[in-house]
mmCIF file of C-alpha atoms and ligand atoms in Angstrom:
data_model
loop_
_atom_site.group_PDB
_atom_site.id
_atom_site.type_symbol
_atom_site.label_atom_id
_atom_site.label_comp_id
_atom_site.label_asym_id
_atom_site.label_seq_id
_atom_site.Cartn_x
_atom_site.Cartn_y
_atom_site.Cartn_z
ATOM 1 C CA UNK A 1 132.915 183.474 240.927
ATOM 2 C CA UNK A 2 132.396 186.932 238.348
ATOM 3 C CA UNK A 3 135.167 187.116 236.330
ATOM 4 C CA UNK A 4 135.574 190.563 234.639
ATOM 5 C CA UNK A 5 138.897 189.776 231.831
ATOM 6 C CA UNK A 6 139.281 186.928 229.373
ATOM 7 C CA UNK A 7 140.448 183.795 230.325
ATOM 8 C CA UNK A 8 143.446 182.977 227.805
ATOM 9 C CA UNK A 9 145.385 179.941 228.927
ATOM 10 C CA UNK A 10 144.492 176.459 230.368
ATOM 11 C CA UNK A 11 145.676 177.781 233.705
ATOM 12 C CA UNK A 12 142.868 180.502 233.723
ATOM 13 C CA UNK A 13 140.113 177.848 232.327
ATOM 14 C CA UNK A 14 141.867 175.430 235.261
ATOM 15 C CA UNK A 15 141.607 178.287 237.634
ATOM 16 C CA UNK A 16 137.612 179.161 237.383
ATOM 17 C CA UNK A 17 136.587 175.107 237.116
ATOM 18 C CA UNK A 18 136.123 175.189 233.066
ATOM 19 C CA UNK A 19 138.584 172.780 232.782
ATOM 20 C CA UNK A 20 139.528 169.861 234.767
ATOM 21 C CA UNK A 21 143.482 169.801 235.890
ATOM 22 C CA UNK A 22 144.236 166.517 234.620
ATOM 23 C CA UNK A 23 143.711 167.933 231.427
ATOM 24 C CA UNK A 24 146.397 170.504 231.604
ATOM 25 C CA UNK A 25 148.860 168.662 229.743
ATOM 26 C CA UNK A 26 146.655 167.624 226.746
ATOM 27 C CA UNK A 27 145.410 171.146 226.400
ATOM 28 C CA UNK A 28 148.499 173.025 226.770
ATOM 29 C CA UNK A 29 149.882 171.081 224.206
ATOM 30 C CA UNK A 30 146.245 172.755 221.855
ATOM 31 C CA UNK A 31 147.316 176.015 223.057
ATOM 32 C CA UNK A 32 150.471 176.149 222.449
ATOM 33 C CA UNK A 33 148.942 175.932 218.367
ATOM 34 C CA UNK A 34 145.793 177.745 218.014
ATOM 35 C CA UNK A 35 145.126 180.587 220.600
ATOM 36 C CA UNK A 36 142.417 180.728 223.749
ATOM 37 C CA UNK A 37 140.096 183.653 224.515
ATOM 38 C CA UNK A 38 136.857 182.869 226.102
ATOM 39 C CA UNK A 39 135.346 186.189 227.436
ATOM 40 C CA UNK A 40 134.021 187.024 230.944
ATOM 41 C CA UNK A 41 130.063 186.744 228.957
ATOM 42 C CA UNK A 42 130.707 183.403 227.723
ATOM 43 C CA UNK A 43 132.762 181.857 230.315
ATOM 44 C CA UNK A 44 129.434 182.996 232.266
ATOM 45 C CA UNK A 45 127.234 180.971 230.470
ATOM 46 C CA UNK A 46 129.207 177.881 230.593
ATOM 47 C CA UNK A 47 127.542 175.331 232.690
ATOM 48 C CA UNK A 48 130.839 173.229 233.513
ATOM 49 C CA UNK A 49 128.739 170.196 235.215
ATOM 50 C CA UNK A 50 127.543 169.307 231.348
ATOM 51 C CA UNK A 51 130.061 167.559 229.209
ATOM 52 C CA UNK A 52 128.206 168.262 226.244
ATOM 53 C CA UNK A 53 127.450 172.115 227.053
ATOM 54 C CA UNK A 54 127.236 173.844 223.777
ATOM 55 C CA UNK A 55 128.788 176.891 224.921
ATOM 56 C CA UNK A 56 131.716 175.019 226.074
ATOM 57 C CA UNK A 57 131.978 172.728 223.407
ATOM 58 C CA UNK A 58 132.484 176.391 221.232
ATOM 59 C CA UNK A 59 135.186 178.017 223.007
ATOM 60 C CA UNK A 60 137.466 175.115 225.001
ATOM 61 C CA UNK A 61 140.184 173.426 223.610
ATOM 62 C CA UNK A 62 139.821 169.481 222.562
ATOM 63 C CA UNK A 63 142.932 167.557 222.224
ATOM 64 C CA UNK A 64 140.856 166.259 219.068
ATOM 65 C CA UNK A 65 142.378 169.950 217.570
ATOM 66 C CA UNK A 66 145.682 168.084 217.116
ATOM 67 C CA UNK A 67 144.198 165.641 214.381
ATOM 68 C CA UNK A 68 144.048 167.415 210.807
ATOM 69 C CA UNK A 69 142.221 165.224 208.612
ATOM 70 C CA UNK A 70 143.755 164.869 204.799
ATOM 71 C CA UNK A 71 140.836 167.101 203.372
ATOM 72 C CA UNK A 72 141.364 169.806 206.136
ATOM 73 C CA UNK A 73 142.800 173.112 204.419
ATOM 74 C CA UNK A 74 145.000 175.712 206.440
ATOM 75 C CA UNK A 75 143.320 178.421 204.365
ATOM 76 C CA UNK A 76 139.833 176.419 203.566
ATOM 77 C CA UNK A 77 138.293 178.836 201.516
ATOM 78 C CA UNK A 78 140.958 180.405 199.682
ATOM 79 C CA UNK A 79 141.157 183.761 201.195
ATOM 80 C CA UNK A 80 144.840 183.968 200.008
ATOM 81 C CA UNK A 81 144.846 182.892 196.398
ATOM 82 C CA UNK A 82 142.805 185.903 195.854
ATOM 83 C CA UNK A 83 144.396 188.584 197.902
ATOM 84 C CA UNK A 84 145.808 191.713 195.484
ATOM 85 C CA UNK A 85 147.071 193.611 198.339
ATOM 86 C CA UNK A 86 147.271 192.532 202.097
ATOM 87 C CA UNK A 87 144.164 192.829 204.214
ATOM 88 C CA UNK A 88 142.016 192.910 201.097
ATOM 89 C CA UNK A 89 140.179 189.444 199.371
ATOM 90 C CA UNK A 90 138.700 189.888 195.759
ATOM 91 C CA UNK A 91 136.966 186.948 194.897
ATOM 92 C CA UNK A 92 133.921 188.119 193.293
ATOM 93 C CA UNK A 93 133.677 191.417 191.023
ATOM 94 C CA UNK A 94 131.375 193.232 193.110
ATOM 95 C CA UNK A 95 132.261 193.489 196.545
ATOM 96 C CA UNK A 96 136.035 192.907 198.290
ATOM 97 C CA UNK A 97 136.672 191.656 201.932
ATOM 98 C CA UNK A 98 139.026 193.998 204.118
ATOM 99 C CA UNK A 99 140.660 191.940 206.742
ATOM 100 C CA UNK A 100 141.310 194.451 209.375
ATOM 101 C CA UNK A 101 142.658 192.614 212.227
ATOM 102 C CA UNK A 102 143.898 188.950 212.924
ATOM 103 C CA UNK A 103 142.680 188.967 216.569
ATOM 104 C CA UNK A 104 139.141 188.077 217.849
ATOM 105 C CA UNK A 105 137.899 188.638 221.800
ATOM 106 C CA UNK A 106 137.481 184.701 221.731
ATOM 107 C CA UNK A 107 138.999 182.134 219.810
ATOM 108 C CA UNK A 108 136.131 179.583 218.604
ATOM 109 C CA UNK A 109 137.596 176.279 217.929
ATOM 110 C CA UNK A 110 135.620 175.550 214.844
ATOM 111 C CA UNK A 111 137.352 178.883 213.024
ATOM 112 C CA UNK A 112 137.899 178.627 209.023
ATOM 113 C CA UNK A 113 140.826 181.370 209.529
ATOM 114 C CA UNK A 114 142.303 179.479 213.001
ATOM 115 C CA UNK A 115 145.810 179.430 211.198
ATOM 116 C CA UNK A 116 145.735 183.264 210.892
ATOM 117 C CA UNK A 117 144.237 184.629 213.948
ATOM 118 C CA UNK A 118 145.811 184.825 217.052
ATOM 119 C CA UNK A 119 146.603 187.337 219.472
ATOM 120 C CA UNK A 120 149.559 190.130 218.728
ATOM 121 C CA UNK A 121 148.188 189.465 214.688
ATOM 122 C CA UNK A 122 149.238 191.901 212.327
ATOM 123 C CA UNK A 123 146.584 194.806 212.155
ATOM 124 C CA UNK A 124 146.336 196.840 209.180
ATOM 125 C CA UNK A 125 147.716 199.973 209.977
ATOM 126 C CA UNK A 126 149.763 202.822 208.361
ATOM 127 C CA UNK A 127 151.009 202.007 204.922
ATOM 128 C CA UNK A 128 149.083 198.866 204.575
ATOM 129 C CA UNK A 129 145.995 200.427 205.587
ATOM 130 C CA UNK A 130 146.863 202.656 203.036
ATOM 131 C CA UNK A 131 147.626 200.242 200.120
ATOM 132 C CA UNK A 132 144.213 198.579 200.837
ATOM 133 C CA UNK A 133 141.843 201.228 200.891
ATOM 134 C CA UNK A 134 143.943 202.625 197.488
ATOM 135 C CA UNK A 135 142.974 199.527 195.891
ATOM 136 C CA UNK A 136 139.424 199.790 196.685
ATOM 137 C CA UNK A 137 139.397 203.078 195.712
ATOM 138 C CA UNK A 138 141.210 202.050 191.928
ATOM 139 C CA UNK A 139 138.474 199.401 191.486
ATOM 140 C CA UNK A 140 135.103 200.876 190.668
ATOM 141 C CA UNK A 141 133.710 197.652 190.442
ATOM 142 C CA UNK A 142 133.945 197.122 194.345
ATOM 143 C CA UNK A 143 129.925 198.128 195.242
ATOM 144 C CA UNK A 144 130.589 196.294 198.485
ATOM 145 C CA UNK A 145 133.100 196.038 201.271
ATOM 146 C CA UNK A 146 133.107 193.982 203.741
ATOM 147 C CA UNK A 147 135.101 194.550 206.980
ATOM 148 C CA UNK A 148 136.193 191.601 208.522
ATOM 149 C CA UNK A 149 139.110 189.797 210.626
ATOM 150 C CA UNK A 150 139.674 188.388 212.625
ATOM 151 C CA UNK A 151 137.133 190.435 214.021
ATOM 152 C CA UNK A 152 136.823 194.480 213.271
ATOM 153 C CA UNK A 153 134.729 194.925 216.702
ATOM 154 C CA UNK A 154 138.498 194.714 218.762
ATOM 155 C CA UNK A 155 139.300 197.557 217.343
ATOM 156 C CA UNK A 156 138.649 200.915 219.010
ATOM 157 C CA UNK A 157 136.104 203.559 218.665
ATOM 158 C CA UNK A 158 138.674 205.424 217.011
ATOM 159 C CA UNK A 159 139.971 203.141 214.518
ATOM 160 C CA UNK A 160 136.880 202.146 213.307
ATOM 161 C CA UNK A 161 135.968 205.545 212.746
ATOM 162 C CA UNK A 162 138.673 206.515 210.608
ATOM 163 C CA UNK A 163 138.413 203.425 208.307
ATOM 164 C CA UNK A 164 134.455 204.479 208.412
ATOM 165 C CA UNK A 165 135.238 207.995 207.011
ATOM 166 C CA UNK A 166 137.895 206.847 205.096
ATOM 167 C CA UNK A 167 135.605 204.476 202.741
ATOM 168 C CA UNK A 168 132.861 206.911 202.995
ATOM 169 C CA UNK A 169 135.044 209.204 200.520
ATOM 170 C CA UNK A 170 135.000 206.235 198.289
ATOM 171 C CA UNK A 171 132.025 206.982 195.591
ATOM 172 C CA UNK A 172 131.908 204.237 193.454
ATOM 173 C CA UNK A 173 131.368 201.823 197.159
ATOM 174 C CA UNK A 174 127.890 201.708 198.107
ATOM 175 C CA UNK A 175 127.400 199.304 200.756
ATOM 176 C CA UNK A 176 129.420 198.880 204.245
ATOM 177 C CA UNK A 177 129.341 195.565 206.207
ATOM 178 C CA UNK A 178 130.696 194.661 209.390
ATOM 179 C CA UNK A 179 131.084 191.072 210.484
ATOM 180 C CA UNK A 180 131.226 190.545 214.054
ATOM 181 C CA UNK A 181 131.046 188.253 216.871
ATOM 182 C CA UNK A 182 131.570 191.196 219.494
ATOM 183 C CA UNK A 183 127.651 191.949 220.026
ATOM 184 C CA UNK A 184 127.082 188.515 221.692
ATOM 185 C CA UNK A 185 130.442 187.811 223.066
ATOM 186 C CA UNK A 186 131.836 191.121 224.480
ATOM 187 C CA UNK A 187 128.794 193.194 224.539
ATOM 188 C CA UNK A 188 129.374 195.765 226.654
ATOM 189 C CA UNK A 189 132.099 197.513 224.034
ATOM 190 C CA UNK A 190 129.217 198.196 221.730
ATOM 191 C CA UNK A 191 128.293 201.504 223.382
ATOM 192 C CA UNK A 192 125.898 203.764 221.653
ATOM 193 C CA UNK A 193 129.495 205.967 220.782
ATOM 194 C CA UNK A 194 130.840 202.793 219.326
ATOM 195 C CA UNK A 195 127.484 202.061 217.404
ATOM 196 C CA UNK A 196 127.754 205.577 215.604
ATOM 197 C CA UNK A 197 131.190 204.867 215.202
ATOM 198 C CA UNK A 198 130.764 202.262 212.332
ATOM 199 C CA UNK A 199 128.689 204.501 210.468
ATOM 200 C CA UNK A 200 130.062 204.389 207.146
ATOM 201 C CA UNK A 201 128.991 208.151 205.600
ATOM 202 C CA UNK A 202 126.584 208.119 202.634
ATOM 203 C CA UNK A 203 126.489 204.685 202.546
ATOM 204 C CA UNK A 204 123.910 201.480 203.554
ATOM 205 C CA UNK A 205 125.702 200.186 206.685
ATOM 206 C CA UNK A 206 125.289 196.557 207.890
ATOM 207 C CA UNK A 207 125.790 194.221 210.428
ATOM 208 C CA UNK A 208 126.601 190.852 210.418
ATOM 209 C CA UNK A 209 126.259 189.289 213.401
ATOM 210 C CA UNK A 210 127.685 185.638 215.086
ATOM 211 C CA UNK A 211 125.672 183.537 217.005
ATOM 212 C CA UNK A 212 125.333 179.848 217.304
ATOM 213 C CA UNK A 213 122.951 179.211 219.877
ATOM 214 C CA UNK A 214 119.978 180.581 221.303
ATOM 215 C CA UNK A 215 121.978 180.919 224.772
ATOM 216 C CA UNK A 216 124.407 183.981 223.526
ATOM 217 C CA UNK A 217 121.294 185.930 223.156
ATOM 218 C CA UNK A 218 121.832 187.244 227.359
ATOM 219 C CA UNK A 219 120.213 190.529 227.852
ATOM 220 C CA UNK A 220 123.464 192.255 227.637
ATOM 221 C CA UNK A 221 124.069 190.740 224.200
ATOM 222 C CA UNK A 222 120.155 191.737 223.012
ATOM 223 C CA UNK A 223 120.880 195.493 224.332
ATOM 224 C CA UNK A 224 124.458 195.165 222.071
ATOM 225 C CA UNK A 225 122.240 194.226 219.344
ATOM 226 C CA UNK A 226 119.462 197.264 220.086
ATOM 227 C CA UNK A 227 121.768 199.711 219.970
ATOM 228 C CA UNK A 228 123.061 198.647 216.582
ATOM 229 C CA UNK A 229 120.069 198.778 215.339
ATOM 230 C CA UNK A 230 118.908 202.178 216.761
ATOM 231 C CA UNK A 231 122.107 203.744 215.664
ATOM 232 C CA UNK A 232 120.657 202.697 212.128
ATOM 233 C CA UNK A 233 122.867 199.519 210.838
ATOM 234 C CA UNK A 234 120.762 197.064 209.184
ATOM 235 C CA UNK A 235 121.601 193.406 210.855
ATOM 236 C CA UNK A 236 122.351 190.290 209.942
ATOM 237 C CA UNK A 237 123.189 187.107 211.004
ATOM 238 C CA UNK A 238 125.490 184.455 210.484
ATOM 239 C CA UNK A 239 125.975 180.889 212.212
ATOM 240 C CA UNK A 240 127.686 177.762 211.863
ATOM 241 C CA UNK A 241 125.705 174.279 211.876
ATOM 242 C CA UNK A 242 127.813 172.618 214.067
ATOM 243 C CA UNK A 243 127.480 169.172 215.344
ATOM 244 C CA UNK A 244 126.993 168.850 219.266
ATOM 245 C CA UNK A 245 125.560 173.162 218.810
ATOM 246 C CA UNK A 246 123.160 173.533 217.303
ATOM 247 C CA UNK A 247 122.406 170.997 214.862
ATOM 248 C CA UNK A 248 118.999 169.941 216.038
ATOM 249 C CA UNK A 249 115.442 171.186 214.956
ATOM 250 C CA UNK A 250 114.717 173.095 218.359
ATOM 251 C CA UNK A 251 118.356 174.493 218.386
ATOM 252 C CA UNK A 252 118.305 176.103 215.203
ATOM 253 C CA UNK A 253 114.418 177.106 215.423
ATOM 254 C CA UNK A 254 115.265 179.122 218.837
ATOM 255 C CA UNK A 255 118.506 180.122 217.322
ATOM 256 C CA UNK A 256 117.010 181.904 214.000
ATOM 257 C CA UNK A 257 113.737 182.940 216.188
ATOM 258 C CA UNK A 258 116.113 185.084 218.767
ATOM 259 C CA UNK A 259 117.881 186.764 215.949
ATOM 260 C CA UNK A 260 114.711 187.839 214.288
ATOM 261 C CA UNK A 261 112.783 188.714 217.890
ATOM 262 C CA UNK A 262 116.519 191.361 218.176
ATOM 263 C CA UNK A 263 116.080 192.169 214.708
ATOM 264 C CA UNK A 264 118.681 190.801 212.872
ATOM 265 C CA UNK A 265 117.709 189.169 209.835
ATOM 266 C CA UNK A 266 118.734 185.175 209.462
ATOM 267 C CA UNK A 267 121.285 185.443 206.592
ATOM 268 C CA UNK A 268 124.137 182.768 206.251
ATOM 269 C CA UNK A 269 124.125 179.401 208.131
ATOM 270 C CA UNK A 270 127.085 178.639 206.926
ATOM 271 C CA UNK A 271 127.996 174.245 207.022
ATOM 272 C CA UNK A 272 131.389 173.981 208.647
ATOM 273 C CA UNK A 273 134.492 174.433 206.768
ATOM 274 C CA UNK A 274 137.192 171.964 206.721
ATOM 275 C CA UNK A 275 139.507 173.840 208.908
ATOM 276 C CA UNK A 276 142.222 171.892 210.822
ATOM 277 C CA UNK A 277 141.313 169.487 213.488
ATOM 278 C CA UNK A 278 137.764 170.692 213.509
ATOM 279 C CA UNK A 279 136.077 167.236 212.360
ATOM 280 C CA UNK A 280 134.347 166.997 215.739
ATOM 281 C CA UNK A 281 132.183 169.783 214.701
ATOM 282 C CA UNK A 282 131.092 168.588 211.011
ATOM 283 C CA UNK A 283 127.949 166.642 209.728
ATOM 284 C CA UNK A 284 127.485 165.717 206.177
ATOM 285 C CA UNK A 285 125.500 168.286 203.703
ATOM 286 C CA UNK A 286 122.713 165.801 203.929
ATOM 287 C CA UNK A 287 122.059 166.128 207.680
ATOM 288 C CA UNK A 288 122.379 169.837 207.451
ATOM 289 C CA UNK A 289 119.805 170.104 204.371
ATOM 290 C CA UNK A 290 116.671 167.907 206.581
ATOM 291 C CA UNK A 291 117.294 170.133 208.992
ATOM 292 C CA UNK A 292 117.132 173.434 207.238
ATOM 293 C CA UNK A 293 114.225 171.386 205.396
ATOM 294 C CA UNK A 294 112.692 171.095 208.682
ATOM 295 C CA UNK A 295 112.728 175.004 209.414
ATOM 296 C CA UNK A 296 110.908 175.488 206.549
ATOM 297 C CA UNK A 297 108.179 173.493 207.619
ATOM 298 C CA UNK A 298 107.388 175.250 210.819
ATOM 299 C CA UNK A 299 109.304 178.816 211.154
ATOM 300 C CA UNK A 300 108.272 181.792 209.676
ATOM 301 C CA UNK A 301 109.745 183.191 206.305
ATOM 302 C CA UNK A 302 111.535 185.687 208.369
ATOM 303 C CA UNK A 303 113.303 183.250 210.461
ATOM 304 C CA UNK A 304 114.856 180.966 207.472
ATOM 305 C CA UNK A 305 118.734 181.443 206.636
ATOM 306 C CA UNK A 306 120.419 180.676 203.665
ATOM 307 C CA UNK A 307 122.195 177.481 204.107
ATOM 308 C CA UNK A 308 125.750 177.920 202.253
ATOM 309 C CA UNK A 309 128.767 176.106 201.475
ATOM 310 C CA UNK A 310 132.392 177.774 201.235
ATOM 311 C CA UNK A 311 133.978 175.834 198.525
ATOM 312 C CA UNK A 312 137.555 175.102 199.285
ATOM 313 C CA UNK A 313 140.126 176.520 197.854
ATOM 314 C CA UNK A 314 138.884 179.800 197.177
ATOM 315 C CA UNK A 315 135.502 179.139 194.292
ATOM 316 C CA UNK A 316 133.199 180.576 196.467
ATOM 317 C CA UNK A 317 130.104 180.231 198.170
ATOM 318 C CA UNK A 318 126.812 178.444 196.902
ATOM 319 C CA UNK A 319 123.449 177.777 198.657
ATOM 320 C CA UNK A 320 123.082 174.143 199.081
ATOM 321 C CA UNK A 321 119.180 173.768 199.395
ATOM 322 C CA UNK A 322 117.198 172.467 200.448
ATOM 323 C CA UNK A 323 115.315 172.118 196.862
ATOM 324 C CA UNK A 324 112.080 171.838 197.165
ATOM 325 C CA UNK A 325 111.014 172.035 193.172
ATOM 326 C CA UNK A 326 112.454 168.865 191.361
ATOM 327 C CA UNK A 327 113.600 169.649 188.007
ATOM 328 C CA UNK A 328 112.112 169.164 184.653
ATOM 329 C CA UNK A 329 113.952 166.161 182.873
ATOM 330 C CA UNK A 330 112.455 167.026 179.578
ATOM 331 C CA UNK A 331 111.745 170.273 177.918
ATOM 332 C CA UNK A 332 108.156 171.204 178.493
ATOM 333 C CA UNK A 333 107.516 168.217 181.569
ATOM 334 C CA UNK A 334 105.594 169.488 184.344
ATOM 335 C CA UNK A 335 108.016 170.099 187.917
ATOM 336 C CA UNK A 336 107.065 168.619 191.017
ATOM 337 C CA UNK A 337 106.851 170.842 194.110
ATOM 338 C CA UNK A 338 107.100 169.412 197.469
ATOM 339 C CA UNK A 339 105.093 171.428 200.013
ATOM 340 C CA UNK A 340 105.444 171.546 204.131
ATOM 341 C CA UNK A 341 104.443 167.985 204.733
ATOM 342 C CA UNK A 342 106.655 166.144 201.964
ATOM 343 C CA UNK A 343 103.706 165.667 199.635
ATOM 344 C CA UNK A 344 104.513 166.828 195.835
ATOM 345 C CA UNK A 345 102.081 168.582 193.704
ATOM 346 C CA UNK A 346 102.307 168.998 189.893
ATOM 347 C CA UNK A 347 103.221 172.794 188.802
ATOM 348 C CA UNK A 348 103.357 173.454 184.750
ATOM 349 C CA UNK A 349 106.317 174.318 183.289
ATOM 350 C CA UNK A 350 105.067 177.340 181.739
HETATM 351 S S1 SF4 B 1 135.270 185.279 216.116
HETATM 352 FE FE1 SF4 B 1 135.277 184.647 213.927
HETATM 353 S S2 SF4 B 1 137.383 184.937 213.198
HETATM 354 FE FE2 SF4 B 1 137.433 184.980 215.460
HETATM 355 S S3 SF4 B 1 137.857 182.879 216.095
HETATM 356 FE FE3 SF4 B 1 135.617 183.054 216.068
HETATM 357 S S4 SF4 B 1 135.024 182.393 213.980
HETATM 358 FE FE4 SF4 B 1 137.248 182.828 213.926
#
């Protein structure tokens, strides 16, 4: 059966066969903490007869949600010990995260900020908006901001114009970027008004773009994408590796070749963050480095993401290899660099 609205309770994922009734109880009790969307596009891709479907496995509850782990964080990479002003994140001197909006079109159970978004989330309107862009403006350090959620995409054409004009009259900010899931799950708001929309005036405007598996890329999502990119945004992409995804060779391969074949440029591939109740999902930095290892052997350069980890409580992000140059031990040694095929070849220091 088509569906044409989100399905946001275990009676709606009951109601189209996503979820078996006997699991009403056990899932209600997930919903009633962290909130359900799954949207009409991915509900549609869901094949219900696997129990390891990856699209599933992304956007229904798991009673497994319930269990937070000691290490888990409700705010696992700090957003909030560096927050001057709400809505905006300052961790690094150069660029600033605006957090426009708390709600998302789906609700991906993996989510680092699942303890903040929700529908009915604050947006940051009026005097807040205010406050925020005033502090970007006082900071001519900020080169960058980045407008993120939640995700920005829910908003209307309208909103996201005004905060677009509204940081264009910002001199000292040079660079606009967007992070988004709405291309891939929710495509058909990205009209070509919507794409000229989120033109930020005067300044480089990208995209950053969510996908985790080479099955979002439907042709509505790839048109999405196309008219980002004719409208002039640069894009990007982001991913999770997440276990029982897309954390296989072939997965990621077809994952980072769609992007590039749309033209969005492979940028974070981001390990998972220790977000409540989302162990199911996690594999340890040593699985994740063979294979990003392995898309180095047999990808091209375009297709190869920066694998990165968040570290928690609010230090930042850092790539986390693979290394493929071992490092001197003494001062003047030669380095050993490790080529496609694992073999190591001796490179002089100078
Ligand atoms: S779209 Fe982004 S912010 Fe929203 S639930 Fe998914 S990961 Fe979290």
């Amino acid at each position: 059966m088509t569906i044409n609205t989100p399905l946001r309770s275990i009676d709606a994922l009951i109601a189209q066969g996503l979820v078996a009734p006997d699991r009403r109880a056990a899932l209600d009790a997930v919903a009633a903490r962290y909130a359900v969307a799954v949207t009409p596009a991915m509900a549609g891709l869901i094949d219900s007869a696997d129990p390891a479907d990856p699209i599933a496995r992304q956007f229904i509850p798991d009673p497994a949600e319930l269990v937070t782990l000691p290490q888990e964080l409700a705010d696992p990479i700090g957003d909030d010990v560096h927050s001057p002003v709400e809505g905006v994140v300052h961790r690094y001197p150069d660029r600033a995260l605006l957090k426009l909006v708390h709600a998302c079109p789906v609700y991906c159970r993996f989510c680092f900020r699942r303890e903040m978004v929700g529908p009915g989330g604050d947006a940051l309107t009026g005097d807040k908006l205010d406050a925020a862009l005033a502090y970007l403006a006082d900071h001519p350090e900020i080169w960058e901001v980045i407008m993120t959620g939640g995700d920005p995409f829910i908003m209307s054409a309208r909103r996201v114009r005004e905060v677009a004009q509204r940081l264009g009259a910002i001199p000292h900010i040079k660079v606009a970027r967007w992070h988004t899931r709405v291309p891939i799950v929710d495509p058909e708001r990205i009209t070509t008004d919507y794409a000229k929309a989120l033109r930020v005036p005067g300044k480089a405007s990208y995209i950053a773009i969510h996908a985790n598996h080479p099955r979002e890329f439907t042709a509505a999502a790839c048109a999405a994408m196309a008219r980002l990119a004719d409208a002039g945004h640069v894009l990007l992409s982001q991913s999770v590796l997440l276990k029982g995804v897309n954390a296989d060779v072939e997965t990621l391969s077809a994952l980072m070749r769609a992007f590039v074949e749309n033209r969005v440029k492979p940028y974070y591939l981001h390990h998972p963050d220790l977000a409540p109740g989302t162990a199911r999902f996690r594999l340890s930095l040593e699985e994740g480095q063979f294979l990003v290892k392995s898309l180095r052997g047999h990808l091209s350069g375009l297709c190869q993401p920066t694998y990165i980890l968040d570290i928690p409580g609010g230090a930042g992000k850092i790539p986390v290899g693979p290394a493929f140059l071992s490092a001197c031990e003494t001062p003047g040694a030669e380095a050993l660099a490790e080529d496609r095929h694992g073999d190591l070849h001796r490179y002089p220091a100078i």
